[in-house]
GROMACS .gro file of C-alpha atoms in nm:
model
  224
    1UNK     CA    1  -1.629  -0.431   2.055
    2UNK     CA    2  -1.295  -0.531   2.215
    3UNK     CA    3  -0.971  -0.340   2.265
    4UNK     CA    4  -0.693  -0.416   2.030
    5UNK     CA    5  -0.331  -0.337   2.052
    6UNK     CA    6  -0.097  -0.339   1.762
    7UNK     CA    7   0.297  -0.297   1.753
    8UNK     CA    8   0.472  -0.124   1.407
    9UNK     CA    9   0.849   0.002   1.393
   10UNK     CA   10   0.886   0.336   1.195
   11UNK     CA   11   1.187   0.513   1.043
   12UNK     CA   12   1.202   0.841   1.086
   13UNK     CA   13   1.476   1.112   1.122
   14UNK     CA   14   1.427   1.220   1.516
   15UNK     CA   15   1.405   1.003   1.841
   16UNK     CA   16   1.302   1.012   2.170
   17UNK     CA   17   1.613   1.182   2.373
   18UNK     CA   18   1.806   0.887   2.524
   19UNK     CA   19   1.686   0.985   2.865
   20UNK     CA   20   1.333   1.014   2.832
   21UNK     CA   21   1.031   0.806   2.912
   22UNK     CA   22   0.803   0.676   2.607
   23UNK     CA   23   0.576   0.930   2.493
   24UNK     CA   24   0.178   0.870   2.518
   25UNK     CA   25  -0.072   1.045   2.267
   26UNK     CA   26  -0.443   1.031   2.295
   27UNK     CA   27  -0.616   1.062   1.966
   28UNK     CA   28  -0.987   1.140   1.922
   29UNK     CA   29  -1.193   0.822   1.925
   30UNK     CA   30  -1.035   0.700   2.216
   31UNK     CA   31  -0.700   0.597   2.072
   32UNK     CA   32  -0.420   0.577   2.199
   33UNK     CA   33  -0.059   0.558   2.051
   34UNK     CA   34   0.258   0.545   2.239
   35UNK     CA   35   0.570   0.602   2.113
   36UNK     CA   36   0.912   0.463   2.218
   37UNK     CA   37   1.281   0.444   2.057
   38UNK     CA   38   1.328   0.103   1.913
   39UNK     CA   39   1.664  -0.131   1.860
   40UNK     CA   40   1.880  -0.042   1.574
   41UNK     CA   41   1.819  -0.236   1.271
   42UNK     CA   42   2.092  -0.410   1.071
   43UNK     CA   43   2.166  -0.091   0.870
   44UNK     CA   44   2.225   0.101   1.277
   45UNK     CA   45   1.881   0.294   1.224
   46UNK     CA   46   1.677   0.316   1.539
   47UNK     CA   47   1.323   0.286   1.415
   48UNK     CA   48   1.043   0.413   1.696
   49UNK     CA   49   0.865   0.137   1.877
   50UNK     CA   50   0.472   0.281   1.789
   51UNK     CA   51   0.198   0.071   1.988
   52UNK     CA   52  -0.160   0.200   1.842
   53UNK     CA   53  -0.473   0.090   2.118
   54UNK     CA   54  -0.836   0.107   1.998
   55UNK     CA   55  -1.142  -0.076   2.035
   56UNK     CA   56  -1.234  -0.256   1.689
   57UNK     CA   57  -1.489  -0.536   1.586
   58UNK     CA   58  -1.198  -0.802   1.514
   59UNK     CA   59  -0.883  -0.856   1.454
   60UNK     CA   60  -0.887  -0.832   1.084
   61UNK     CA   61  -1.022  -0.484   1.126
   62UNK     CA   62  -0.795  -0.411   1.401
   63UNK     CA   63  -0.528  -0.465   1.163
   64UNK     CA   64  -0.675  -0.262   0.889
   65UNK     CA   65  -0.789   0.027   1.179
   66UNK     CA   66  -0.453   0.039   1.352
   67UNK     CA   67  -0.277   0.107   1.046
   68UNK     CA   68  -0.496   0.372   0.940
   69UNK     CA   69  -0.529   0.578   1.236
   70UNK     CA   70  -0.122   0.559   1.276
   71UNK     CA   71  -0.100   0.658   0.899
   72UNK     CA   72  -0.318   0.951   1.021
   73UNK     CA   73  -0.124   1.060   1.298
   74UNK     CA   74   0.246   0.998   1.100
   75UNK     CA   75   0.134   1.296   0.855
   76UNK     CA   76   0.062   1.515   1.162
   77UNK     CA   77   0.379   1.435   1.347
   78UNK     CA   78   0.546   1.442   0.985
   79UNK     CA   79   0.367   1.820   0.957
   80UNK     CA   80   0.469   1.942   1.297
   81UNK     CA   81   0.823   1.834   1.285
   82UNK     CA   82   0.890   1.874   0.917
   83UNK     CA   83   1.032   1.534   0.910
   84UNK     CA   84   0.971   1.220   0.709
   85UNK     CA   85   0.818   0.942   0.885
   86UNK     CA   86   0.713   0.583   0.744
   87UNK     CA   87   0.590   0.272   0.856
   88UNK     CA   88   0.851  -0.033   0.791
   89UNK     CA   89   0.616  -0.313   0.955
   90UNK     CA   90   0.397  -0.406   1.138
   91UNK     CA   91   0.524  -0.636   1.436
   92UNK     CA   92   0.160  -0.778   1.573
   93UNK     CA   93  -0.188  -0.707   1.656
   94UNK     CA   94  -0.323  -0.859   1.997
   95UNK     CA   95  -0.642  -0.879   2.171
   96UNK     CA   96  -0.640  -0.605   2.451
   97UNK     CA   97  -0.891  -0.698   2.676
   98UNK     CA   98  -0.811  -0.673   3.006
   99UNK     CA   99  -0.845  -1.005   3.230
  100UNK     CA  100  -0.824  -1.288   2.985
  101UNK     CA  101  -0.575  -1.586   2.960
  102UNK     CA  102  -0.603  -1.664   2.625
  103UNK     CA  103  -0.590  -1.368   2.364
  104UNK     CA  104  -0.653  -1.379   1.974
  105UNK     CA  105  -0.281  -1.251   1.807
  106UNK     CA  106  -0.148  -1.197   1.496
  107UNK     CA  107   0.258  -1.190   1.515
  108UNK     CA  108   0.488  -1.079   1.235
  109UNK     CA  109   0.890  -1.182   1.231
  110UNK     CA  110   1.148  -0.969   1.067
  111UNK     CA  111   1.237  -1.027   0.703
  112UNK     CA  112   1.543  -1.212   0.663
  113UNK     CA  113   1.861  -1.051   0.510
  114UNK     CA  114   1.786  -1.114   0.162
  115UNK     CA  115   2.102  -1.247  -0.069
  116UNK     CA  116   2.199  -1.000  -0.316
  117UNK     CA  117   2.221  -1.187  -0.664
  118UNK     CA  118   2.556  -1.144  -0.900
  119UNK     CA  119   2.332  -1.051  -1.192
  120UNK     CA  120   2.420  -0.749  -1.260
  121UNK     CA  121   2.567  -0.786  -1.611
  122UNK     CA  122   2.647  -0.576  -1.916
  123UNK     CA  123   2.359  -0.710  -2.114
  124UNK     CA  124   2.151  -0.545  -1.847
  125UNK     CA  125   2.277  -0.219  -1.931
  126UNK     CA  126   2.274  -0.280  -2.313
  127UNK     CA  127   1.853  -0.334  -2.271
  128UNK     CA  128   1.866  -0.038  -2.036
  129UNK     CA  129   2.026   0.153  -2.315
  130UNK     CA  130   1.764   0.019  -2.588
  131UNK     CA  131   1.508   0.168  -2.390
  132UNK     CA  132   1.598   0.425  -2.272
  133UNK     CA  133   1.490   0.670  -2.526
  134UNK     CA  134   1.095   0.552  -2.484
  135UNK     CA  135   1.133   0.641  -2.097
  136UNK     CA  136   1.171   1.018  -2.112
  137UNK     CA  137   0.784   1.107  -2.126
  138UNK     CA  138   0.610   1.219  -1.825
  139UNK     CA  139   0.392   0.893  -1.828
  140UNK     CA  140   0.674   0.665  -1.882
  141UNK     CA  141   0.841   0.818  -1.609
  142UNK     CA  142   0.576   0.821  -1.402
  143UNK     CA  143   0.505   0.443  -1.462
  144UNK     CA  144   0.885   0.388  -1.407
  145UNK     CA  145   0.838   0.578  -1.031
  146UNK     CA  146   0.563   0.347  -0.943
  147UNK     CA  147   0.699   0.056  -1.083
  148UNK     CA  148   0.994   0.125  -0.821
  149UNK     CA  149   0.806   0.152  -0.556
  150UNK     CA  150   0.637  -0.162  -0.645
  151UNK     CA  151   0.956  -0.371  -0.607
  152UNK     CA  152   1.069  -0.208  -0.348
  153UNK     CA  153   0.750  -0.276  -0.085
  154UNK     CA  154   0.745  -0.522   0.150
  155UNK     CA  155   0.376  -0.492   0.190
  156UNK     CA  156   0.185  -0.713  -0.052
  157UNK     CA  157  -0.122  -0.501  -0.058
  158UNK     CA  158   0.103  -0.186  -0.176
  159UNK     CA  159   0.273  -0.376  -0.440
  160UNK     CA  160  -0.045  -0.476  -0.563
  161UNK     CA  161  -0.163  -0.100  -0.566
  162UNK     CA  162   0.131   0.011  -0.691
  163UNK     CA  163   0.156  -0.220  -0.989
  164UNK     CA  164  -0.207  -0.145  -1.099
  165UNK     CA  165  -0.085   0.232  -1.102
  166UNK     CA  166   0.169   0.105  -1.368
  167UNK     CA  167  -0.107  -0.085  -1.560
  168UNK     CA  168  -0.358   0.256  -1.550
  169UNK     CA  169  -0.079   0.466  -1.644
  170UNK     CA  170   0.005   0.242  -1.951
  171UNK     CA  171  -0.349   0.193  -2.045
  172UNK     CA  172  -0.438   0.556  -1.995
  173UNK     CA  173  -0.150   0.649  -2.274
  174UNK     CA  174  -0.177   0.378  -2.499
  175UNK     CA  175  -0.514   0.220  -2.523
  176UNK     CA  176  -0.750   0.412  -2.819
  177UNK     CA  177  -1.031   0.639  -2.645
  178UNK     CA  178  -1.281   0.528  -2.907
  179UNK     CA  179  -1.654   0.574  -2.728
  180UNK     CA  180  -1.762   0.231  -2.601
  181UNK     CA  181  -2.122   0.103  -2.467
  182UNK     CA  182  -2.190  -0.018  -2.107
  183UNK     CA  183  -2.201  -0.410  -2.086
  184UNK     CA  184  -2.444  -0.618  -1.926
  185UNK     CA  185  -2.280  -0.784  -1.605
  186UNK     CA  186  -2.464  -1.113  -1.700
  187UNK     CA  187  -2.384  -1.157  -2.032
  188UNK     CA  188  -2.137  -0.894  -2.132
  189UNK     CA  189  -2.333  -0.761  -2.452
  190UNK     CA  190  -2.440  -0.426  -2.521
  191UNK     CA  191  -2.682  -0.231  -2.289
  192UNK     CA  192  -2.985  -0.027  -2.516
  193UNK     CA  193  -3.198   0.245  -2.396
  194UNK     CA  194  -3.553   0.153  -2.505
  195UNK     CA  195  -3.607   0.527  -2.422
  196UNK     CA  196  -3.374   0.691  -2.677
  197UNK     CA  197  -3.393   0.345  -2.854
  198UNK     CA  198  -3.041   0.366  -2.886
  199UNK     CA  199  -2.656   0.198  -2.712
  200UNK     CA  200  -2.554   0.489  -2.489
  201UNK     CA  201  -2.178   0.569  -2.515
  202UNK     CA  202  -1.905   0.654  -2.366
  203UNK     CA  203  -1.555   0.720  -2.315
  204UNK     CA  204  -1.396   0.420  -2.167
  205UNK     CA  205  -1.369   0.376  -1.789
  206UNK     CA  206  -0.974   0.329  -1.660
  207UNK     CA  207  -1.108  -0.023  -1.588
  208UNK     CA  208  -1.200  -0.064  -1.930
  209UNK     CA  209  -0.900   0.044  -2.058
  210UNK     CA  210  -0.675  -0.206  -1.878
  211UNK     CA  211  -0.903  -0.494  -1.973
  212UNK     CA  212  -0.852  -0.380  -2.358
  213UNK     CA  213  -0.488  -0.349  -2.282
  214UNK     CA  214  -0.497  -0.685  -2.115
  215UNK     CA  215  -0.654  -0.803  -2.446
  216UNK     CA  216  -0.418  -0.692  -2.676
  217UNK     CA  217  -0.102  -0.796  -2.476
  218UNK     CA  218  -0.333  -1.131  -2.471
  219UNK     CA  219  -0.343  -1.225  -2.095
  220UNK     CA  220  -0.547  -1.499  -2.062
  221UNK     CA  221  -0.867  -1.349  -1.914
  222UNK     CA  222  -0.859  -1.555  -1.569
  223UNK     CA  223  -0.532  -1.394  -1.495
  224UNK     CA  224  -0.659  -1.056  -1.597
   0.00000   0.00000   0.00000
């Protein structure tokens, strides 16, 4: 096991007072997070500076650890001080061992200012308006919320998460719940009970269902 340190900015409503010296929490497990005011960032919001310390296998863990143990710690701060906090980025994760001269790192740089496109057009509106009155159920608005969010991350992994909530939700309303038989993983066919002599059924799995949605919208299966 070695000792890993990892750097995040996160927005939140309340700072350190201008005066006072970073703050140091020790968590159960023997981590550590300290927490200091950060620069302001192009929009003049002072994000905390949040280092997380732990011992972890490697660095890919570390990474994966790090964030969850701050995640864990956000919703208590977030409980105590009945204020919003969230994780923008993560700035690196470094090897923490103490007397080495060359340390394993991972380093993240800022996203660039992104250009805003002129795109917004009339026609836009016009297919907003054409669809509009399919968007007004609870799933469709639901799908709509995560689909948001999905564009809106800057983290891969949650836009990936978030877009497969849009593809469950969609499947979920829209694909038939006809009973279906388990598959063989080898060569997809039918599983029978020689037992019961008989194909047990079943409703279909939400993993089934997007593969039959996937079907009918006819993604090619490698994509799917």
């Amino acid at each position: 096991m070695k000792r890993w340190i990892a750097g995040f900015e996160v927005g939140s409503l309340v700072i350190l007072p201008s005066d006072a010296a970073p703050l140091t929490y020790d968590a159960p497990g023997g981590v550590q997070i300290r927490i200091a005011n950060g620069e302001p960032s192009a929009s003049q919001e002072v994000r905390l500076q949040v280092h997380v310390i732990m011992e972890s296998e490697d660095i890919f863990t570390a990474r994966r650890e790090t964030d969850a143990q701050l995640n864990v710690f956000l919703r208590l701060l977030s409980f105590v001080t009945s204020t919003p906090f969230k994780i923008e980025r993560r700035t690196f994760v470094m090897d923490w061992s103490p007397a080495i001269k060359m340390r394993e790192a991972h380093v993240w740089a800022p996203f660039p200012d992104e250009p805003q496109l002129e795109a917004l057009e009339g026609e836009l509106l016009e297919t907003a308006k054409t669809l509009h009155p399919w968007s007004g159920s609870a799933v469709c608005q639901s799908a709509l919320r995560w689909f948001g969010s999905a564009v809106r991350a800057r983290n891969i992994e949650d836009q990936f998460q978030y877009f497969w909530f849009v593809l469950e939700l969609i499947a979920q309303a829209t694909v038939p719940k006809d009973r279906v038989a388990n598959k063989c993983h080898t060569c997809g066919g039918d599983l029978f009970c020689r037992t019961c002599n008989d194909v047990p059924i079943h409703r279909p799995f939400v993993g089934q269902q997007i593969a039959s949605l996937m079907q009918t919208l006819k993604v090619d299966a490698a994509v799917a």
